[in-house]
Short mmCIF file of C-alpha atoms in Angstrom, two decimals:
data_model
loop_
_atom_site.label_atom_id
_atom_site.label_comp_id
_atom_site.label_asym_id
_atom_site.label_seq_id
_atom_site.Cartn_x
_atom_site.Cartn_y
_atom_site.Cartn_z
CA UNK A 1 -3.95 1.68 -26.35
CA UNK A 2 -5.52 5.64 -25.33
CA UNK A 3 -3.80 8.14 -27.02
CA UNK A 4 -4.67 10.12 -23.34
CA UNK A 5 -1.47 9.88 -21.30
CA UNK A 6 -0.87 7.25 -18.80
CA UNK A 7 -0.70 10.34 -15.73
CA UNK A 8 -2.20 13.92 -15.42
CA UNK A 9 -1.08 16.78 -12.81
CA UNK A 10 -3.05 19.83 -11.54
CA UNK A 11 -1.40 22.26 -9.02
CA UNK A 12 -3.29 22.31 -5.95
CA UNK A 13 -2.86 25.01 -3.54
CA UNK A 14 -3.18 23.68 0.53
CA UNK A 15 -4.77 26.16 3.02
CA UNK A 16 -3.32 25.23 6.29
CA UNK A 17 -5.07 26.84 9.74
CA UNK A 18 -2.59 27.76 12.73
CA UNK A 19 -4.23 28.20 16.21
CA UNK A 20 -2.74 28.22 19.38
CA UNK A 21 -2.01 24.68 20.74
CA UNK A 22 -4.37 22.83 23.35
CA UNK A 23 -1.75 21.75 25.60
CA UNK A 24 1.91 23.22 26.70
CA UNK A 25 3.74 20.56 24.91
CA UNK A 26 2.52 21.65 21.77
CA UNK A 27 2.78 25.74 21.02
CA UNK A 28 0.82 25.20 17.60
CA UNK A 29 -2.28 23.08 15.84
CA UNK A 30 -1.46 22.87 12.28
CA UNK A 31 -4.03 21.71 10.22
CA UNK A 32 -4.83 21.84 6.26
CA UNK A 33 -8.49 23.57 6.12
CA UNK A 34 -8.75 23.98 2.25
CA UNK A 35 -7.46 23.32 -1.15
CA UNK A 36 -6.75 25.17 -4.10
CA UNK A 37 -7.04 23.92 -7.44
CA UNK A 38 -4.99 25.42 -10.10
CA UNK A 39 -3.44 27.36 -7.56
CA UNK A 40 -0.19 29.66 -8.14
CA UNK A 41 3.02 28.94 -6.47
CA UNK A 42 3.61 30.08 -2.55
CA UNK A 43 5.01 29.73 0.68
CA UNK A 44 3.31 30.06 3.61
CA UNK A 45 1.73 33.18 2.71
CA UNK A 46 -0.57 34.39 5.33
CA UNK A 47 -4.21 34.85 4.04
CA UNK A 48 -6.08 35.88 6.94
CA UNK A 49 -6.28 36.35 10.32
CA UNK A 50 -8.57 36.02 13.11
CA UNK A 51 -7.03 36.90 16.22
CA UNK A 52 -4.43 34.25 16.99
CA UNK A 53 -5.94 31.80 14.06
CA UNK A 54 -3.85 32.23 10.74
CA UNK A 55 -4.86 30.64 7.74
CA UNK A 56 -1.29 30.25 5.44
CA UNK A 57 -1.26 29.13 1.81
CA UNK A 58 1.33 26.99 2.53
CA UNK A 59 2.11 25.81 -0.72
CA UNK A 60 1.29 24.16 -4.45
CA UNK A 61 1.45 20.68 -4.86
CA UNK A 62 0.93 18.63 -8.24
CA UNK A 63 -2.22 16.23 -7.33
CA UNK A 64 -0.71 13.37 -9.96
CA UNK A 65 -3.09 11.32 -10.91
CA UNK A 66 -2.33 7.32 -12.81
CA UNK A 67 -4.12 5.70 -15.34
CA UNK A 68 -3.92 2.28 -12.93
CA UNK A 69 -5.09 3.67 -9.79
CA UNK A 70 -9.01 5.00 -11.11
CA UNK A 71 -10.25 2.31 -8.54
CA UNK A 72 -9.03 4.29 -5.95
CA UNK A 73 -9.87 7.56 -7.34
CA UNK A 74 -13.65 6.39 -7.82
CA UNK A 75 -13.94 5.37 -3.81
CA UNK A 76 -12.42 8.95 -3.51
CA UNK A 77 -15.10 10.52 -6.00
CA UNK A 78 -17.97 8.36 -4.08
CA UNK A 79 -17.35 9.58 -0.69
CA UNK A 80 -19.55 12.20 0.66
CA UNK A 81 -18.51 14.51 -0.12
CA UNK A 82 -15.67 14.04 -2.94
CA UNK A 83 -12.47 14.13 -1.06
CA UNK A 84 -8.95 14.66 -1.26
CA UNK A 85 -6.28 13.84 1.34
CA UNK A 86 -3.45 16.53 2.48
CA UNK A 87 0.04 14.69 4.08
CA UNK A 88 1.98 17.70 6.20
CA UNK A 89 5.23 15.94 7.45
CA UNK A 90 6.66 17.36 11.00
CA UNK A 91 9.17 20.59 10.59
CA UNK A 92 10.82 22.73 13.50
CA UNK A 93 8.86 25.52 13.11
CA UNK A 94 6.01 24.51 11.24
CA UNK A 95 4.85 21.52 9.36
CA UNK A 96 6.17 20.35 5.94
CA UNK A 97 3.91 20.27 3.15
CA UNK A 98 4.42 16.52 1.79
CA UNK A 99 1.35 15.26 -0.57
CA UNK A 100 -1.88 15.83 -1.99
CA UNK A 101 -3.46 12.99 -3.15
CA UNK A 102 -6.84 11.87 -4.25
CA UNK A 103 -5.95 8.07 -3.44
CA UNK A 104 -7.81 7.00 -0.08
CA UNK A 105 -5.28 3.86 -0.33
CA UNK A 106 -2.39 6.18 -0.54
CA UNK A 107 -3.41 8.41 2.40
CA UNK A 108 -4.00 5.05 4.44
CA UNK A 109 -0.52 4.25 3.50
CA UNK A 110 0.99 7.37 5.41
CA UNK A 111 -1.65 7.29 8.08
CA UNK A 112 -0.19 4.23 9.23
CA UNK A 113 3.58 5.56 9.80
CA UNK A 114 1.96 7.27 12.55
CA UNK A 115 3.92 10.38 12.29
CA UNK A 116 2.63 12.65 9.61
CA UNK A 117 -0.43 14.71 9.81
CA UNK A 118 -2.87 13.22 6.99
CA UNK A 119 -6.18 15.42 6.34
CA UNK A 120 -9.08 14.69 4.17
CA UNK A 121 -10.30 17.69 2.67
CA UNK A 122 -13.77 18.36 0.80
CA UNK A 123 -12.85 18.27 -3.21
CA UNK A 124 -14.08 21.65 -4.45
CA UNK A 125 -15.77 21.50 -7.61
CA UNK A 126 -13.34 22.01 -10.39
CA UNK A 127 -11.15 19.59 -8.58
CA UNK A 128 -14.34 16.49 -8.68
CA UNK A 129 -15.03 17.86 -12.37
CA UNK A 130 -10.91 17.25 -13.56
CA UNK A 131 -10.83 13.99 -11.40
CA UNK A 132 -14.24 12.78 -12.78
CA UNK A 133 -13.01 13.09 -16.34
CA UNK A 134 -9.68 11.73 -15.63
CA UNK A 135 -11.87 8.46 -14.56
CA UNK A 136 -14.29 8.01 -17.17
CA UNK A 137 -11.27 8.34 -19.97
CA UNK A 138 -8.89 5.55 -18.68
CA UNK A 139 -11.55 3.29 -15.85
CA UNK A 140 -12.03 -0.30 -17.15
CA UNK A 141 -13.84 -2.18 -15.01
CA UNK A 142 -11.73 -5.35 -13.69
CA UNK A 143 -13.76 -8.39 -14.20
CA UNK A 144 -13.49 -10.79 -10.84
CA UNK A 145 -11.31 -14.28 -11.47
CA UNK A 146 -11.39 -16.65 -8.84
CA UNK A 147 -8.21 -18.39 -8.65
CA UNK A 148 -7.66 -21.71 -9.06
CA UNK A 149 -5.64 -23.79 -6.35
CA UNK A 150 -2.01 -24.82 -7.45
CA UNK A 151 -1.49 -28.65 -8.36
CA UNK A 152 0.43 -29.72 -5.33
CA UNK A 153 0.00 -33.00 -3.78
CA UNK A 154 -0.97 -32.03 -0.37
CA UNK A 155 -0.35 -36.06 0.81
CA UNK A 156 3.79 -36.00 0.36
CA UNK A 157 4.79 -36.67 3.49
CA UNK A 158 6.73 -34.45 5.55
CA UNK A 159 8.80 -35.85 8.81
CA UNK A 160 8.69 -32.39 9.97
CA UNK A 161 10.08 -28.67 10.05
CA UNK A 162 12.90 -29.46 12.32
CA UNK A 163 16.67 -29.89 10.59
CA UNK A 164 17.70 -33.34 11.43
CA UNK A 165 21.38 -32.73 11.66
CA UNK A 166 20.98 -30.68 14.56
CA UNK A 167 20.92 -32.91 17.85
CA UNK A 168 18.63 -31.30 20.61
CA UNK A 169 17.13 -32.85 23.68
CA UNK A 170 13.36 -32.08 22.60
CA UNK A 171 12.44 -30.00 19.33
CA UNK A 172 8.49 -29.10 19.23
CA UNK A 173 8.61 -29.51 15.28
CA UNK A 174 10.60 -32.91 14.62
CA UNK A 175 8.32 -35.66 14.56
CA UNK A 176 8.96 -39.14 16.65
CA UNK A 177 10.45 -40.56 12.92
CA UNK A 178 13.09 -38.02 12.40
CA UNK A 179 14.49 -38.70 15.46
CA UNK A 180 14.99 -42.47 14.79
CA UNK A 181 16.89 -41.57 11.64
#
């Protein structure tokens, strides 16, 4: 057993850009641009501004990391480059700050509800260096099993899927014995 602990946080600070929407529909493009590590605590506080583009802190986030998820962290640390992922959840006025993770699975995960904005971002150096560490104190390399086939006789015979005490006129899965029965 490590005497590390099973999970680690950092607070990460998002930088989220604001520019004017491309079509009618949508006023607004919200989109998380940069992140923060170590970052203090905010809300939406404007950091610059370029005309109508506004780049907001939006917030701090803890980027929790697990013991039992360094495989995914390493596919994260091998990309080029390093990368993070920022989930923004839709708000009325502006998006909801949701996640920062360094799990490509986990970003998947969200990616496929369709509705939240998921962003990889470009790991900034501190952020690899804590990650990297994080890895090489609690990665053990899984070594492949093949599994073995259960013991089931495959040769029982089956008269098919169909329930026999229901009477119907044709039934696709009741073989020509059941119905004799």
């Amino acid at each position: 057993m490590s005497d590390h602990p099973a999970e680690e946080s950092l607070p990460v600070g998002v930088v989220v850009r604001r520019r004017p929407g491309a079509t009618r529909w949508a006023k607004w493009s919200w989109r998380p641009v940069a992140l923060l590590p170590g970052a203090g605590p905010a809300e939406w506080k404007e950091l610059r501004r370029e005309g109508e583009v506004v780049d907001f802190h939006a917030g701090t986030l803890p980027l929790t990391v697990h013991r039992k998820e360094t495989g995914a962290y390493l596919e994260a640390l091998s990309a080029r480059p390093p990368s993070a992922f920022v989930v923004l959840r839709p708000g009325a006025e502006r998006p909801v700050l949701h996640l920062v993770t360094a799990s490509p699975f986990l970003a998947q995960d969200h990616l496929d509800a369709g509705d939240e904005i998921v962003e990889r971002l470009e790991m900034p150096p501190a952020l690899t260096a804590w990650l990297a560490d994080f890895v090489d104190r609690h990665h053990v390399e899984e070594r492949f099993r093949k599994r073995r086939r259960d013991e089931v006789d495959t040769e029982l015979v089956e008269d098919g899927r169909g329930d026999p005490r229901i009477r119907q006129a044709a039934d696709v899965y009741r073989s020509p014995a059941g119905r004799k029965r």
